Amino acid sequence: MSNKKVWPGSTQLLPIPAVLVGCGNGREMKYNLLTVAWTGIVCSDPAMLSVSIRPERFSYALIKRSGEFTVNMPSRKIASALDYCGVVSGRDHDKFNECSLTARPGETVQAPIVAECPVSLECRVSKTLELGSHVMFVADILAVQVDESLISNKGALDVRQADPIAYAHGGYYGIGDFIGGFGFSVKKKDGAR
Amino acid sequence: MSNKKVWPGSTQLLPIPAVLVGCGNGREMKYNLLTVAWTGIVCSDPAMLSVSIRPERFSYALIKRSGEFTVNMPSRKIASALDYCGVVSGRDHDKFNECSLTARPGETVQAPIVAECPVSLECRVSKTLELGSHVMFVADILAVQVDESLISNKGALDVRQADPIAYAHGGYYGIGDFIGGFGFSVKKKDGAR
């Protein structure tokens, strides 16, 4: 236990998800992608998440207007695309095309999922909160699309194979080794009795 | 790119942070800890995060009443405590004591930080949203406490050494290898020119 340094408040939550948000409808609103780490689960029932976006981003107006988006979790294979979609703007870049990613309409929303991402969440905005630099979209998760190859016989998702990307303090990281399942501390104690 | 299976909406965002939320004030509200994965950054300026908690949890009333909490990121060394604090209730357990964790008052809030956690965020609630099973607390991050031993000469946090824990699909994971810093995809392209 070392001494503590006290820093002013900042966004040092770690690790957090690094995802591709899909928006637009492929018609009057062209498909676009935005890299987001300001996202998290906010409710279990109904299943909901939040995504926070700066209002000056091109994707903001698309989501505001359509009320729909997708959250796509890239594997390490497309980490470079994940980063690129956070650097350039959809105003003057066709990110799907430039990154060789495939847009497919969602099952429940018109926003596109990224076919190359192992897991995608289809979301519909239910609340919008203006917080400062960012606007928070709170959204229902209507459907989950998962690569069939990642689903075990028991119907569970193979997280290690999905190989999702975490963001921490300005860098991208892979997921590490499995530490235990929820409740492992109690099971261990039980076993030791 | 394999075929997709479509599941009903669920909380399959991954990886997400697995943290210890500290609450109470050590006086009429005893210190308590709660394990939370439903958390995320929601704004950069001001720095804000959200934490969602079921209203039936013991910690809920403490946070509702005090308007304060801390978010503590455990390292793998205390992964068992992290799990344990999500399994038992503060109504009939002194989790700090049972897990041999040290409560220290925050610099800006009365809620306790966990001294054994490499990074802690001190938070004050600014908005409360009832969403369903969970209530979302949106909070300003007032201060960050970091182990001095994890800060480099340049003042940056050593993420690998902080060794934070991620949660994904019911399991805890370590953080994996470094993939790149924000903007690495463009730097690579520049280098290739």
Short mmCIF file of C-alpha atoms in Angstrom, two decimals:
data_model
loop_
_atom_site.label_atom_id
_atom_site.label_comp_id
_atom_site.label_asym_id
_atom_site.label_seq_id
_atom_site.Cartn_x
_atom_site.Cartn_y
_atom_site.Cartn_z
CA MET A 1 0.00 0.00 0.00
CA SER A 2 1.93 3.03 -1.18
CA ASN A 3 1.35 6.72 -0.53
CA LYS A 4 -1.31 8.43 -2.58
CA LYS A 5 -0.97 11.33 -4.92
CA VAL A 6 -4.14 13.42 -5.25
CA TRP A 7 -4.93 14.63 -8.76
CA PRO A 8 -7.80 16.90 -9.80
CA GLY A 9 -10.91 15.10 -11.02
CA SER A 10 -10.46 13.43 -14.42
CA THR A 11 -11.83 10.53 -16.43
CA GLN A 12 -9.48 7.88 -14.95
CA LEU A 13 -11.91 4.98 -14.90
CA LEU A 14 -10.18 1.83 -16.14
CA PRO A 15 -10.47 -0.37 -18.04
CA ILE A 16 -13.42 0.83 -20.13
CA PRO A 17 -14.81 -0.55 -23.39
CA ALA A 18 -13.51 0.72 -26.74
CA VAL A 19 -16.34 0.30 -29.23
CA LEU A 20 -17.52 1.37 -32.66
CA VAL A 21 -20.86 3.15 -32.59
CA GLY A 22 -22.80 2.70 -35.85
CA CYS A 23 -25.39 5.28 -36.93
CA GLY A 24 -27.31 6.60 -39.93
CA ASN A 25 -29.74 4.58 -42.04
CA GLY A 26 -27.95 4.19 -45.37
CA ARG A 27 -30.45 6.45 -47.14
CA GLU A 28 -30.81 10.19 -46.43
CA MET A 29 -28.54 9.65 -43.42
CA LYS A 30 -25.41 7.90 -44.65
CA TYR A 31 -23.97 5.15 -42.50
CA ASN A 32 -21.25 6.34 -40.17
CA LEU A 33 -19.00 4.97 -37.43
CA LEU A 34 -17.67 6.66 -34.32
CA THR A 35 -15.16 5.34 -31.78
CA VAL A 36 -16.44 5.63 -28.25
CA ALA A 37 -15.05 4.76 -24.82
CA TRP A 38 -17.56 6.85 -22.87
CA THR A 39 -20.11 4.03 -22.68
CA GLY A 40 -21.37 1.70 -19.96
CA ILE A 41 -24.27 -0.46 -18.82
CA VAL A 42 -26.80 1.54 -16.80
CA CYS A 43 -29.68 -0.90 -16.18
CA SER A 44 -30.28 -4.68 -16.28
CA ASP A 45 -34.06 -4.76 -16.68
CA PRO A 46 -34.71 -3.32 -19.14
CA ALA A 47 -31.21 -3.78 -20.54
CA MET A 48 -29.86 -0.28 -21.11
CA LEU A 49 -26.56 1.42 -21.80
CA SER A 50 -25.30 4.96 -22.14
CA VAL A 51 -23.14 6.45 -24.85
CA SER A 52 -21.78 9.99 -24.50
CA ILE A 53 -20.86 12.00 -27.59
CA ARG A 54 -19.68 15.56 -28.18
CA PRO A 55 -22.45 17.47 -29.98
CA GLU A 56 -19.97 18.75 -32.58
CA ARG A 57 -19.30 15.21 -33.81
CA PHE A 58 -20.89 14.28 -37.14
CA SER A 59 -22.51 11.19 -35.58
CA TYR A 60 -24.26 13.23 -32.89
CA ALA A 61 -26.82 14.73 -35.27
CA LEU A 62 -27.47 11.33 -36.89
CA ILE A 63 -28.25 9.72 -33.53
CA LYS A 64 -30.22 12.72 -32.32
CA ARG A 65 -32.35 12.63 -35.46
CA SER A 66 -32.83 8.87 -35.83
CA GLY A 67 -32.90 7.95 -32.14
CA GLU A 68 -30.99 4.79 -33.02
CA PHE A 69 -27.45 3.47 -32.97
CA THR A 70 -25.48 0.27 -32.59
CA VAL A 71 -22.57 -0.54 -30.28
CA ASN A 72 -20.06 -2.87 -31.92
CA MET A 73 -17.22 -4.52 -30.04
CA PRO A 74 -14.21 -4.99 -32.32
CA SER A 75 -11.71 -7.77 -31.86
CA ARG A 76 -8.02 -7.03 -31.89
CA LYS A 77 -7.89 -7.90 -35.61
CA ILE A 78 -9.58 -4.59 -36.39
CA ALA A 79 -7.99 -2.48 -33.64
CA SER A 80 -6.50 -0.19 -36.26
CA ALA A 81 -9.96 0.53 -37.71
CA LEU A 82 -11.26 1.13 -34.19
CA ASP A 83 -8.64 3.79 -33.65
CA TYR A 84 -9.00 5.34 -37.11
CA CYS A 85 -12.76 5.86 -36.69
CA GLY A 86 -12.02 8.00 -33.65
CA VAL A 87 -9.50 10.19 -35.45
CA VAL A 88 -11.25 11.23 -38.67
CA SER A 89 -14.74 12.68 -39.18
CA GLY A 90 -17.66 11.21 -41.07
CA ARG A 91 -18.18 14.67 -42.58
CA ASP A 92 -15.37 13.99 -45.06
CA HIS A 93 -14.62 10.27 -44.70
CA ASP A 94 -16.54 7.12 -45.58
CA LYS A 95 -15.20 5.14 -42.65
CA PHE A 96 -16.85 1.80 -43.53
CA ASN A 97 -15.24 1.92 -46.94
CA GLU A 98 -11.83 3.21 -45.86
CA CYS A 99 -11.58 0.57 -43.12
CA SER A 100 -12.97 -2.26 -45.31
CA LEU A 101 -15.77 -2.82 -42.82
CA THR A 102 -19.19 -4.16 -43.78
CA ALA A 103 -22.39 -2.33 -42.78
CA ARG A 104 -25.45 -4.52 -42.25
CA PRO A 105 -28.82 -3.11 -41.14
CA GLY A 106 -29.77 -4.15 -37.64
CA GLU A 107 -32.63 -6.55 -36.95
CA THR A 108 -34.51 -4.00 -34.83
CA VAL A 109 -32.97 -0.68 -35.87
CA GLN A 110 -31.98 0.92 -39.15
CA ALA A 111 -28.54 1.83 -37.85
CA PRO A 112 -25.85 -0.48 -39.23
CA ILE A 113 -23.98 -3.14 -37.33
CA VAL A 114 -20.35 -3.80 -38.23
CA ALA A 115 -20.35 -7.35 -39.58
CA GLU A 116 -16.67 -7.85 -38.68
CA CYS A 117 -17.32 -7.18 -34.98
CA PRO A 118 -17.99 -10.37 -32.98
CA VAL A 119 -20.69 -8.75 -30.84
CA SER A 120 -23.06 -5.89 -31.66
CA LEU A 121 -25.82 -4.28 -29.62
CA GLU A 122 -28.82 -2.61 -31.26
CA CYS A 123 -29.97 0.42 -29.30
CA ARG A 124 -32.83 2.92 -29.24
CA VAL A 125 -32.46 6.20 -27.35
CA SER A 126 -34.85 6.71 -24.46
CA LYS A 127 -33.30 9.71 -22.69
CA THR A 128 -30.86 12.46 -23.64
CA LEU A 129 -28.90 14.42 -21.03
CA GLU A 130 -26.73 17.45 -21.76
CA LEU A 131 -23.86 17.20 -19.28
CA GLY A 132 -21.18 19.61 -20.55
CA SER A 133 -18.65 18.68 -23.23
CA HIS A 134 -20.72 15.56 -23.92
CA VAL A 135 -24.37 14.64 -24.39
CA MET A 136 -25.34 11.31 -22.84
CA PHE A 137 -27.72 9.10 -24.79
CA VAL A 138 -29.38 6.54 -22.52
CA ALA A 139 -30.71 3.73 -24.69
CA ASP A 140 -32.56 0.44 -24.54
CA ILE A 141 -30.60 -2.54 -25.87
CA LEU A 142 -33.13 -4.15 -28.19
CA ALA A 143 -31.08 -6.99 -29.65
CA VAL A 144 -27.61 -8.54 -29.54
CA GLN A 145 -25.93 -9.96 -32.64
CA VAL A 146 -23.15 -12.45 -31.96
CA ASP A 147 -20.88 -14.42 -34.27
CA GLU A 148 -22.23 -17.97 -34.26
CA SER A 149 -18.67 -19.28 -34.10
CA LEU A 150 -18.25 -17.70 -30.64
CA ILE A 151 -21.22 -19.41 -29.04
CA SER A 152 -20.54 -22.58 -27.06
CA ASN A 153 -22.76 -25.67 -26.98
CA LYS A 154 -24.21 -24.31 -23.76
CA GLY A 155 -25.16 -21.07 -25.48
CA ALA A 156 -22.51 -18.93 -23.76
CA LEU A 157 -20.33 -16.37 -25.47
CA ASP A 158 -16.60 -17.16 -25.67
CA VAL A 159 -15.17 -13.89 -24.36
CA ARG A 160 -11.53 -14.80 -24.97
CA GLN A 161 -12.25 -15.60 -28.59
CA ALA A 162 -14.31 -12.42 -29.01
CA ASP A 163 -11.03 -10.73 -27.99
CA PRO A 164 -12.61 -7.35 -27.15
CA ILE A 165 -10.57 -4.18 -26.67
CA ALA A 166 -10.32 -2.11 -23.52
CA TYR A 167 -9.30 1.52 -23.21
CA ALA A 168 -7.30 2.86 -20.29
CA HIS A 169 -5.50 6.16 -19.81
CA GLY A 170 -5.11 6.89 -23.53
CA GLY A 171 -4.21 3.40 -24.72
CA TYR A 172 -5.89 0.30 -26.14
CA TYR A 173 -5.38 -3.06 -24.44
CA GLY A 174 -6.39 -6.64 -25.10
CA ILE A 175 -8.32 -8.61 -22.53
CA GLY A 176 -6.11 -10.61 -20.16
CA ASP A 177 -6.46 -13.95 -18.48
CA PHE A 178 -9.60 -15.20 -16.77
CA ILE A 179 -9.54 -14.56 -13.01
CA GLY A 180 -12.82 -16.15 -11.96
CA GLY A 181 -16.56 -16.14 -12.47
CA PHE A 182 -18.94 -13.98 -10.42
CA GLY A 183 -19.13 -15.54 -6.93
CA PHE A 184 -15.76 -17.32 -7.12
CA SER A 185 -14.62 -15.88 -3.77
CA VAL A 186 -17.47 -17.57 -1.93
CA LYS A 187 -17.14 -20.85 -3.78
CA LYS A 188 -13.48 -20.97 -2.85
CA LYS A 189 -14.31 -20.40 0.81
CA ASP A 190 -16.97 -23.09 0.67
CA GLY A 191 -14.49 -25.51 -0.83
CA ALA A 192 -11.96 -24.80 1.93
CA ARG A 193 -14.31 -25.66 4.75
CA MET B 1 -16.81 -13.04 -40.70
CA SER B 2 -19.17 -15.74 -39.48
CA ASN B 3 -22.95 -15.87 -39.48
CA LYS B 4 -24.73 -13.97 -36.76
CA LYS B 5 -27.04 -15.25 -34.11
CA VAL B 6 -29.60 -12.70 -32.91
CA TRP B 7 -30.26 -12.70 -29.16
CA PRO B 8 -32.82 -10.59 -27.29
CA GLY B 9 -31.42 -7.37 -25.81
CA SER B 10 -29.11 -7.95 -22.84
CA THR B 11 -26.21 -6.30 -21.06
CA GLN B 12 -23.47 -7.77 -23.30
CA LEU B 13 -21.14 -4.80 -23.35
CA LEU B 14 -17.55 -5.98 -22.92
CA PRO B 15 -15.15 -5.49 -21.34
CA ILE B 16 -16.47 -3.20 -18.60
CA PRO B 17 -14.82 -2.04 -15.37
CA ALA B 18 -15.20 -4.09 -12.16
CA VAL B 19 -14.87 -1.63 -9.29
CA LEU B 20 -15.50 -1.22 -5.59
CA VAL B 21 -17.86 1.63 -4.78
CA GLY B 22 -17.21 3.11 -1.34
CA CYS B 23 -19.98 4.90 0.56
CA GLY B 24 -21.07 6.03 4.02
CA ASN B 25 -19.19 8.50 6.20
CA GLY B 26 -17.89 6.36 9.06
CA ARG B 27 -20.21 8.01 11.58
CA GLU B 28 -24.01 7.66 11.50
CA MET B 29 -23.62 6.04 8.09
CA LYS B 30 -21.11 3.23 8.46
CA TYR B 31 -18.58 2.74 5.70
CA ASN B 32 -19.64 0.20 3.11
CA LEU B 33 -18.39 -1.28 -0.15
CA LEU B 34 -20.32 -2.45 -3.17
CA THR B 35 -19.05 -4.22 -6.27
CA VAL B 36 -20.23 -2.53 -9.46
CA ALA B 37 -19.72 -3.18 -13.14
CA TRP B 38 -22.56 -0.93 -14.29
CA THR B 39 -20.36 2.17 -14.44
CA GLY B 40 -18.83 4.30 -17.18
CA ILE B 41 -17.51 7.72 -18.07
CA VAL B 42 -20.28 10.03 -19.30
CA CYS B 43 -18.59 13.43 -19.74
CA SER B 44 -15.03 14.80 -20.09
CA ASP B 45 -15.58 18.42 -19.03
CA PRO B 46 -16.64 18.38 -16.29
CA ALA B 47 -15.29 14.88 -15.65
CA MET B 48 -18.32 12.74 -14.83
CA LEU B 49 -19.20 9.08 -14.50
CA SER B 50 -22.32 7.06 -13.87
CA VAL B 51 -22.87 4.25 -11.41
CA SER B 52 -26.09 2.23 -11.49
CA ILE B 53 -27.32 0.44 -8.36
CA ARG B 54 -30.42 -1.55 -7.46
CA PRO B 55 -32.47 0.46 -4.91
CA GLU B 56 -32.76 -2.62 -2.66
CA ARG B 57 -28.99 -2.67 -2.11
CA PHE B 58 -27.79 -1.42 1.27
CA SER B 59 -25.40 1.04 -0.40
CA TYR B 60 -28.17 2.66 -2.39
CA ALA B 61 -29.68 4.49 0.60
CA LEU B 62 -26.22 5.60 1.78
CA ILE B 63 -25.43 7.20 -1.57
CA LYS B 64 -28.92 8.63 -1.97
CA ARG B 65 -28.65 10.24 1.46
CA SER B 66 -25.04 11.47 1.37
CA GLY B 67 -24.83 12.28 -2.36
CA GLU B 68 -21.26 10.99 -2.31
CA PHE B 69 -19.32 7.87 -3.18
CA THR B 70 -15.93 6.71 -4.39
CA VAL B 71 -15.03 4.42 -7.27
CA ASN B 72 -12.01 2.25 -6.46
CA MET B 73 -10.23 0.15 -9.04
CA PRO B 74 -8.79 -2.99 -7.46
CA SER B 75 -5.73 -4.74 -8.76
CA ARG B 76 -5.73 -8.49 -9.29
CA LYS B 77 -4.21 -8.97 -5.83
CA ILE B 78 -7.58 -8.16 -4.29
CA ALA B 79 -9.81 -9.74 -6.93
CA SER B 80 -11.27 -12.06 -4.31
CA ALA B 81 -12.35 -9.08 -2.17
CA LEU B 82 -13.81 -7.44 -5.26
CA ASP B 83 -15.98 -10.47 -5.88
CA TYR B 84 -16.90 -10.96 -2.23
CA CYS B 85 -18.20 -7.38 -1.87
CA GLY B 86 -20.69 -8.12 -4.66
CA VAL B 87 -21.99 -11.30 -3.05
CA VAL B 88 -22.75 -10.29 0.56
CA SER B 89 -24.72 -7.32 1.91
CA GLY B 90 -23.50 -4.45 4.08
CA ARG B 91 -26.65 -4.93 6.13
CA ASP B 92 -25.03 -7.85 7.94
CA HIS B 93 -21.37 -7.72 6.91
CA ASP B 94 -18.51 -5.31 7.63
CA LYS B 95 -16.88 -5.76 4.26
CA PHE B 96 -13.83 -3.57 4.92
CA ASN B 97 -13.01 -5.65 7.96
CA GLU B 98 -13.81 -9.07 6.49
CA CYS B 99 -11.72 -8.35 3.39
CA SER B 100 -8.85 -6.70 5.34
CA LEU B 101 -9.28 -3.51 3.35
CA THR B 102 -8.45 -0.05 4.70
CA ALA B 103 -10.99 2.78 4.58
CA ARG B 104 -9.55 6.29 4.32
CA PRO B 105 -11.73 9.39 4.04
CA GLY B 106 -11.57 11.04 0.64
CA GLU B 107 -9.91 14.42 0.13
CA THR B 108 -13.10 16.02 -1.19
CA VAL B 109 -15.84 13.67 0.03
CA GLN B 110 -16.60 11.89 3.28
CA ALA B 111 -17.06 8.56 1.52
CA PRO B 112 -14.08 6.25 2.02
CA ILE B 113 -11.50 5.31 -0.55
CA VAL B 114 -10.03 1.81 -0.42
CA ALA B 115 -6.35 2.38 0.36
CA GLU B 116 -5.34 -0.95 -1.25
CA CYS B 117 -6.78 0.08 -4.63
CA PRO B 118 -4.19 1.70 -6.93
CA VAL B 119 -6.66 4.28 -8.29
CA SER B 120 -9.71 5.84 -6.62
CA LEU B 121 -12.15 8.45 -7.88
CA GLU B 122 -14.02 10.74 -5.49
CA CYS B 123 -17.52 11.49 -6.74
CA ARG B 124 -20.48 13.73 -5.93
CA VAL B 125 -23.92 12.93 -7.33
CA SER B 126 -25.39 15.55 -9.64
CA LYS B 127 -28.31 13.68 -11.20
CA THR B 128 -30.34 10.59 -10.31
CA LEU B 129 -32.33 8.65 -12.92
CA GLU B 130 -34.72 5.81 -12.16
CA LEU B 131 -34.40 3.45 -15.11
CA GLY B 132 -35.99 0.15 -14.03
CA SER B 133 -34.13 -2.47 -12.00
CA HIS B 134 -31.38 0.10 -11.42
CA VAL B 135 -31.10 3.74 -10.44
CA MET B 136 -28.35 5.63 -12.24
CA PHE B 137 -26.29 8.11 -10.26
CA VAL B 138 -24.55 10.61 -12.54
CA ALA B 139 -21.71 12.17 -10.60
CA ASP B 140 -18.90 14.70 -10.90
CA ILE B 141 -15.41 13.24 -10.39
CA LEU B 142 -13.90 15.70 -7.92
CA ALA B 143 -10.50 14.11 -7.29
CA VAL B 144 -8.38 11.12 -8.25
CA GLN B 145 -6.13 9.34 -5.76
CA VAL B 146 -3.33 7.28 -7.28
CA ASP B 147 -0.60 5.17 -5.74
CA GLU B 148 2.57 7.25 -6.04
CA SER B 149 4.48 4.11 -7.01
CA LEU B 150 2.41 3.88 -10.22
CA ILE B 151 3.19 7.36 -11.51
CA SER B 152 6.04 7.65 -14.00
CA ASN B 153 8.59 10.47 -14.15
CA LYS B 154 6.43 12.06 -16.81
CA GLY B 155 3.44 12.02 -14.48
CA ALA B 156 1.55 9.28 -16.32
CA LEU B 157 -0.22 6.36 -14.68
CA ASP B 158 1.29 2.91 -15.29
CA VAL B 159 -1.83 1.01 -16.34
CA ARG B 160 -0.15 -2.40 -16.55
CA GLN B 161 1.15 -2.07 -13.02
CA ALA B 162 -2.23 -0.82 -11.75
CA ASP B 163 -3.44 -4.19 -13.10
CA PRO B 164 -7.14 -3.27 -13.12
CA ILE B 165 -9.90 -5.84 -13.49
CA ALA B 166 -12.45 -6.07 -16.29
CA TYR B 167 -15.81 -7.79 -16.23
CA ALA B 168 -17.25 -9.56 -19.25
CA HIS B 169 -20.19 -11.95 -19.55
CA GLY B 170 -20.16 -13.04 -15.89
CA GLY B 171 -16.40 -13.32 -15.42
CA TYR B 172 -13.47 -11.24 -14.19
CA TYR B 173 -10.43 -10.76 -16.43
CA GLY B 174 -7.04 -9.13 -16.14
CA ILE B 175 -5.98 -6.46 -18.57
CA GLY B 176 -4.06 -7.81 -21.57
CA ASP B 177 -1.19 -6.50 -23.64
CA PHE B 178 -0.88 -2.95 -24.92
CA ILE B 179 -2.17 -2.60 -28.48
CA GLY B 180 -1.46 1.07 -29.15
CA GLY B 181 -2.09 4.60 -28.00
CA PHE B 182 -4.97 6.74 -29.24
CA GLY B 183 -4.14 7.77 -32.81
CA PHE B 184 -1.77 4.87 -33.50
CA SER B 185 -3.55 3.94 -36.75
CA VAL B 186 -2.80 7.32 -38.28
CA LYS B 187 0.77 7.46 -37.04
CA LYS B 188 1.36 4.06 -38.65
CA LYS B 189 -0.02 5.33 -41.95
CA ASP B 190 2.13 8.45 -41.74
CA GLY B 191 5.18 6.31 -41.11
CA ALA B 192 4.46 4.20 -44.19
CA ARG B 193 4.33 7.14 -46.56
#
